[in-house]
Amino acid sequence: MATVIELAAEQNPSEITTSAIAHRMNLTQGALFRHFPTKDAVWQAVMEWVASRLLARIDQAAAKAATPAAALEAMFMAHIDFVARHPGVPRMLFGELQRVESTVTKRMVQTLVTQYSQRLHAVIEQGKTMGELAPDVDANAAAVLFIGSIQGLVMQALLAGNVRRIRANAPGAFAIFLRGIRRSS
């Protein structure tokens, strides 16, 4: 999976061929097709890897936090770190989401976003219950804004040609997000 993500960081993901993947892995194309019957199967395996790794990272980050607000910040920064370490991932996701037709990979991304949103919703509701976050915060809208903030940072970094720069912009973006949902004193 790492090979495909590395290639996606270096070139347009839609132009990655199974031949290029096999070559980078020091395999024959036939050997690659013994494990993955189609290019879409390769993409599906990569998306499964991304989803499991990203969700595990945000779960671990949230579990270590002392408060719901700290959990949200830890989740935000874990996601930012994941993207900075794997810059091919957002390129693949944005490329896949541009396809008009419904694909297995696209549905997997939709499932990932749904599962991520559910985690955020739970933490936000916990923060409201504990009095740390404003009681009238719409948890669904806050989850959309949280994920959208990360997507915006990623998009800007891709436009600038430096995905790793999102680490510099993330703390300020998160601070503004948290200010909007925190309970006022």
mmCIF file of C-alpha atoms in Angstrom:
data_model
loop_
_atom_site.group_PDB
_atom_site.id
_atom_site.type_symbol
_atom_site.label_atom_id
_atom_site.label_comp_id
_atom_site.label_asym_id
_atom_site.label_seq_id
_atom_site.Cartn_x
_atom_site.Cartn_y
_atom_site.Cartn_z
ATOM 1 C CA MET A 1 0.000 0.000 0.000
ATOM 2 C CA ALA A 2 2.852 2.356 0.831
ATOM 3 C CA THR A 3 4.158 2.012 -2.717
ATOM 4 C CA VAL A 4 0.928 3.257 -4.272
ATOM 5 C CA ILE A 5 0.712 6.136 -1.792
ATOM 6 C CA GLU A 6 4.322 7.111 -2.547
ATOM 7 C CA LEU A 7 3.589 7.069 -6.278
ATOM 8 C CA ALA A 8 0.482 9.199 -5.705
ATOM 9 C CA ALA A 9 2.635 11.780 -3.935
ATOM 10 C CA GLU A 10 4.900 11.952 -6.987
ATOM 11 C CA GLN A 11 2.403 11.932 -9.858
ATOM 12 C CA ASN A 12 -1.246 12.234 -10.771
ATOM 13 C CA PRO A 13 -2.911 9.215 -9.115
ATOM 14 C CA SER A 14 -5.140 8.598 -12.145
ATOM 15 C CA GLU A 15 -2.000 8.102 -14.245
ATOM 16 C CA ILE A 16 -0.460 5.449 -11.981
ATOM 17 C CA THR A 17 -0.316 2.180 -13.879
ATOM 18 C CA THR A 18 -0.144 -1.323 -12.512
ATOM 19 C CA SER A 19 3.122 -1.601 -14.407
ATOM 20 C CA ALA A 20 4.540 1.348 -12.436
ATOM 21 C CA ILE A 21 3.314 -0.146 -9.157
ATOM 22 C CA ALA A 22 4.866 -3.523 -9.962
ATOM 23 C CA HIS A 23 8.126 -1.892 -11.058
ATOM 24 C CA ARG A 24 8.370 0.155 -7.834
ATOM 25 C CA MET A 25 7.754 -3.013 -5.805
ATOM 26 C CA ASN A 26 10.347 -4.954 -7.817
ATOM 27 C CA LEU A 27 7.653 -7.337 -9.009
ATOM 28 C CA THR A 28 6.399 -8.364 -12.388
ATOM 29 C CA GLN A 29 2.987 -7.096 -13.382
ATOM 30 C CA GLY A 30 1.816 -10.716 -13.361
ATOM 31 C CA ALA A 31 2.933 -11.104 -9.749
ATOM 32 C CA LEU A 32 0.994 -7.985 -8.801
ATOM 33 C CA PHE A 33 -2.130 -9.358 -10.503
ATOM 34 C CA ARG A 34 -1.843 -12.588 -8.511
ATOM 35 C CA HIS A 35 -2.560 -10.501 -5.402
ATOM 36 C CA PHE A 36 -4.885 -7.911 -6.959
ATOM 37 C CA PRO A 37 -7.031 -8.959 -9.931
ATOM 38 C CA THR A 38 -7.579 -5.358 -11.129
ATOM 39 C CA LYS A 39 -6.277 -1.849 -10.638
ATOM 40 C CA ASP A 40 -9.500 -1.045 -8.780
ATOM 41 C CA ALA A 41 -8.674 -3.874 -6.364
ATOM 42 C CA VAL A 42 -5.324 -2.193 -5.691
ATOM 43 C CA TRP A 43 -7.100 1.103 -5.008
ATOM 44 C CA GLN A 44 -9.577 -0.661 -2.734
ATOM 45 C CA ALA A 45 -6.759 -2.223 -0.717
ATOM 46 C CA VAL A 46 -5.047 1.149 -0.407
ATOM 47 C CA MET A 47 -8.265 2.789 0.800
ATOM 48 C CA GLU A 48 -8.786 -0.013 3.337
ATOM 49 C CA TRP A 49 -5.246 0.619 4.598
ATOM 50 C CA VAL A 50 -5.852 4.378 4.786
ATOM 51 C CA ALA A 51 -9.187 4.028 6.587
ATOM 52 C CA SER A 52 -7.932 1.558 9.173
ATOM 53 C CA ARG A 53 -4.729 3.510 9.872
ATOM 54 C CA LEU A 54 -6.377 6.934 10.032
ATOM 55 C CA LEU A 55 -9.241 5.815 12.273
ATOM 56 C CA ALA A 56 -6.810 3.945 14.544
ATOM 57 C CA ARG A 57 -4.662 7.070 14.865
ATOM 58 C CA ILE A 58 -7.532 9.352 15.747
ATOM 59 C CA ASP A 59 -8.929 6.779 18.194
ATOM 60 C CA GLN A 60 -5.543 6.486 19.927
ATOM 61 C CA ALA A 61 -5.162 10.243 20.048
ATOM 62 C CA ALA A 62 -8.622 10.744 21.556
ATOM 63 C CA ALA A 63 -8.111 7.971 24.114
ATOM 64 C CA LYS A 64 -5.040 9.690 25.545
ATOM 65 C CA ALA A 65 -6.767 13.052 26.020
ATOM 66 C CA ALA A 66 -7.992 14.232 29.400
ATOM 67 C CA THR A 67 -10.998 16.225 28.167
ATOM 68 C CA PRO A 68 -13.284 16.255 25.124
ATOM 69 C CA ALA A 69 -11.718 19.503 23.824
ATOM 70 C CA ALA A 70 -8.264 17.976 24.225
ATOM 71 C CA ALA A 71 -9.527 14.855 22.440
ATOM 72 C CA LEU A 72 -10.760 16.956 19.510
ATOM 73 C CA GLU A 73 -7.410 18.724 19.285
ATOM 74 C CA ALA A 74 -5.521 15.428 19.485
ATOM 75 C CA MET A 75 -7.725 13.956 16.738
ATOM 76 C CA PHE A 76 -7.228 17.030 14.543
ATOM 77 C CA MET A 77 -3.451 16.963 14.942
ATOM 78 C CA ALA A 78 -3.282 13.175 14.458
ATOM 79 C CA HIS A 79 -5.142 13.564 11.175
ATOM 80 C CA ILE A 80 -2.839 16.411 10.127
ATOM 81 C CA ASP A 81 0.206 14.307 10.998
ATOM 82 C CA PHE A 82 -1.161 11.363 9.008
ATOM 83 C CA VAL A 83 -1.599 13.514 5.902
ATOM 84 C CA ALA A 84 1.820 15.114 6.299
ATOM 85 C CA ARG A 85 3.422 11.666 6.560
ATOM 86 C CA HIS A 86 1.428 10.301 3.616
ATOM 87 C CA PRO A 87 0.995 13.169 1.123
ATOM 88 C CA GLY A 88 -0.170 10.797 -1.593
ATOM 89 C CA VAL A 89 -3.324 9.995 0.377
ATOM 90 C CA PRO A 90 -5.174 13.291 -0.142
ATOM 91 C CA ARG A 91 -4.170 13.327 -3.797
ATOM 92 C CA MET A 92 -5.699 9.868 -4.194
ATOM 93 C CA LEU A 93 -8.837 10.783 -2.240
ATOM 94 C CA PHE A 94 -9.496 14.002 -4.122
ATOM 95 C CA GLY A 95 -8.845 12.233 -7.417
ATOM 96 C CA GLU A 96 -11.183 9.381 -6.583
ATOM 97 C CA LEU A 97 -13.933 11.688 -5.383
ATOM 98 C CA GLN A 98 -13.911 13.515 -8.723
ATOM 99 C CA ARG A 99 -15.099 10.392 -10.516
ATOM 100 C CA VAL A 100 -18.762 10.763 -11.436
ATOM 101 C CA GLU A 101 -19.637 7.083 -11.190
ATOM 102 C CA SER A 102 -20.040 5.253 -7.915
ATOM 103 C CA THR A 103 -17.031 3.060 -7.307
ATOM 104 C CA VAL A 104 -16.105 0.714 -4.493
ATOM 105 C CA THR A 105 -13.294 3.057 -3.531
ATOM 106 C CA LYS A 106 -15.566 6.094 -3.507
ATOM 107 C CA ARG A 107 -18.064 4.267 -1.304
ATOM 108 C CA MET A 108 -15.224 3.310 1.024
ATOM 109 C CA VAL A 109 -14.231 6.966 1.365
ATOM 110 C CA GLN A 110 -17.856 7.849 2.128
ATOM 111 C CA THR A 111 -17.904 5.155 4.817
ATOM 112 C CA LEU A 112 -14.642 6.477 6.255
ATOM 113 C CA VAL A 113 -16.072 9.990 6.512
ATOM 114 C CA THR A 114 -19.246 8.645 8.136
ATOM 115 C CA GLN A 115 -17.284 6.638 10.724
ATOM 116 C CA TYR A 116 -15.009 9.603 11.409
ATOM 117 C CA SER A 117 -18.020 11.914 11.827
ATOM 118 C CA GLN A 118 -19.615 9.480 14.280
ATOM 119 C CA ARG A 119 -16.479 9.559 16.420
ATOM 120 C CA LEU A 120 -16.435 13.347 16.343
ATOM 121 C CA HIS A 121 -20.137 13.509 17.171
ATOM 122 C CA ALA A 122 -19.602 11.329 20.249
ATOM 123 C CA VAL A 123 -16.717 13.462 21.533
ATOM 124 C CA ILE A 124 -18.649 16.682 20.915
ATOM 125 C CA GLU A 125 -21.715 15.349 22.734
ATOM 126 C CA GLN A 126 -19.476 14.286 25.620
ATOM 127 C CA GLY A 127 -18.026 17.805 25.728
ATOM 128 C CA LYS A 128 -21.529 19.286 25.858
ATOM 129 C CA THR A 129 -22.531 16.904 28.655
ATOM 130 C CA MET A 130 -19.436 17.800 30.657
ATOM 131 C CA GLY A 131 -20.057 21.524 30.175
ATOM 132 C CA GLU A 132 -16.834 22.081 28.250
ATOM 133 C CA LEU A 133 -18.548 22.766 24.932
ATOM 134 C CA ALA A 134 -21.547 25.008 24.323
ATOM 135 C CA PRO A 135 -24.810 23.141 24.965
ATOM 136 C CA ASP A 136 -26.397 24.431 21.752
ATOM 137 C CA VAL A 137 -23.599 23.249 19.448
ATOM 138 C CA ASP A 138 -24.940 21.227 16.529
ATOM 139 C CA ALA A 139 -22.662 18.174 16.761
ATOM 140 C CA ASN A 140 -23.293 17.168 13.159
ATOM 141 C CA ALA A 141 -22.437 20.626 11.829
ATOM 142 C CA ALA A 142 -19.364 20.789 14.079
ATOM 143 C CA ALA A 143 -18.158 17.431 12.728
ATOM 144 C CA VAL A 144 -18.602 18.690 9.165
ATOM 145 C CA LEU A 145 -16.665 21.857 10.011
ATOM 146 C CA PHE A 146 -13.900 19.851 11.730
ATOM 147 C CA ILE A 147 -13.352 17.584 8.725
ATOM 148 C CA GLY A 148 -13.843 20.483 6.321
ATOM 149 C CA SER A 149 -11.148 22.481 8.098
ATOM 150 C CA ILE A 150 -8.680 19.665 7.572
ATOM 151 C CA GLN A 151 -9.743 19.309 3.943
ATOM 152 C CA GLY A 152 -9.250 23.039 3.448
ATOM 153 C CA LEU A 153 -5.772 22.932 4.955
ATOM 154 C CA VAL A 154 -4.907 19.977 2.745
ATOM 155 C CA MET A 155 -6.271 21.660 -0.384
ATOM 156 C CA GLN A 156 -4.267 24.819 0.307
ATOM 157 C CA ALA A 157 -1.119 22.788 0.919
ATOM 158 C CA LEU A 158 -1.650 20.863 -2.324
ATOM 159 C CA LEU A 159 -2.102 24.132 -4.201
ATOM 160 C CA ALA A 160 1.135 25.429 -2.663
ATOM 161 C CA GLY A 161 2.878 22.178 -3.581
ATOM 162 C CA ASN A 162 3.865 21.371 -0.002
ATOM 163 C CA VAL A 163 1.509 19.092 1.943
ATOM 164 C CA ARG A 164 3.777 19.133 4.976
ATOM 165 C CA ARG A 165 3.078 22.830 5.534
ATOM 166 C CA ILE A 166 -0.332 21.957 6.928
ATOM 167 C CA ARG A 167 1.406 21.272 10.239
ATOM 168 C CA ALA A 168 2.232 24.979 10.511
ATOM 169 C CA ASN A 169 -1.333 26.111 9.771
ATOM 170 C CA ALA A 170 -3.220 23.443 11.723
ATOM 171 C CA PRO A 171 -2.927 24.839 15.279
ATOM 172 C CA GLY A 172 -4.429 28.204 14.297
ATOM 173 C CA ALA A 173 -7.247 26.612 12.322
ATOM 174 C CA PHE A 174 -8.085 24.296 15.208
ATOM 175 C CA ALA A 175 -8.031 27.178 17.706
ATOM 176 C CA ILE A 176 -10.646 29.014 15.647
ATOM 177 C CA PHE A 177 -12.779 25.862 15.389
ATOM 178 C CA LEU A 178 -12.616 25.259 19.137
ATOM 179 C CA ARG A 179 -13.423 28.904 19.919
ATOM 180 C CA GLY A 180 -16.628 28.447 17.936
ATOM 181 C CA ILE A 181 -17.873 25.436 19.883
ATOM 182 C CA ARG A 182 -16.428 26.051 23.369
ATOM 183 C CA ARG A 183 -18.787 27.049 26.154
ATOM 184 C CA SER A 184 -18.484 30.764 26.820
ATOM 185 C CA SER A 185 -17.602 31.785 30.342
#
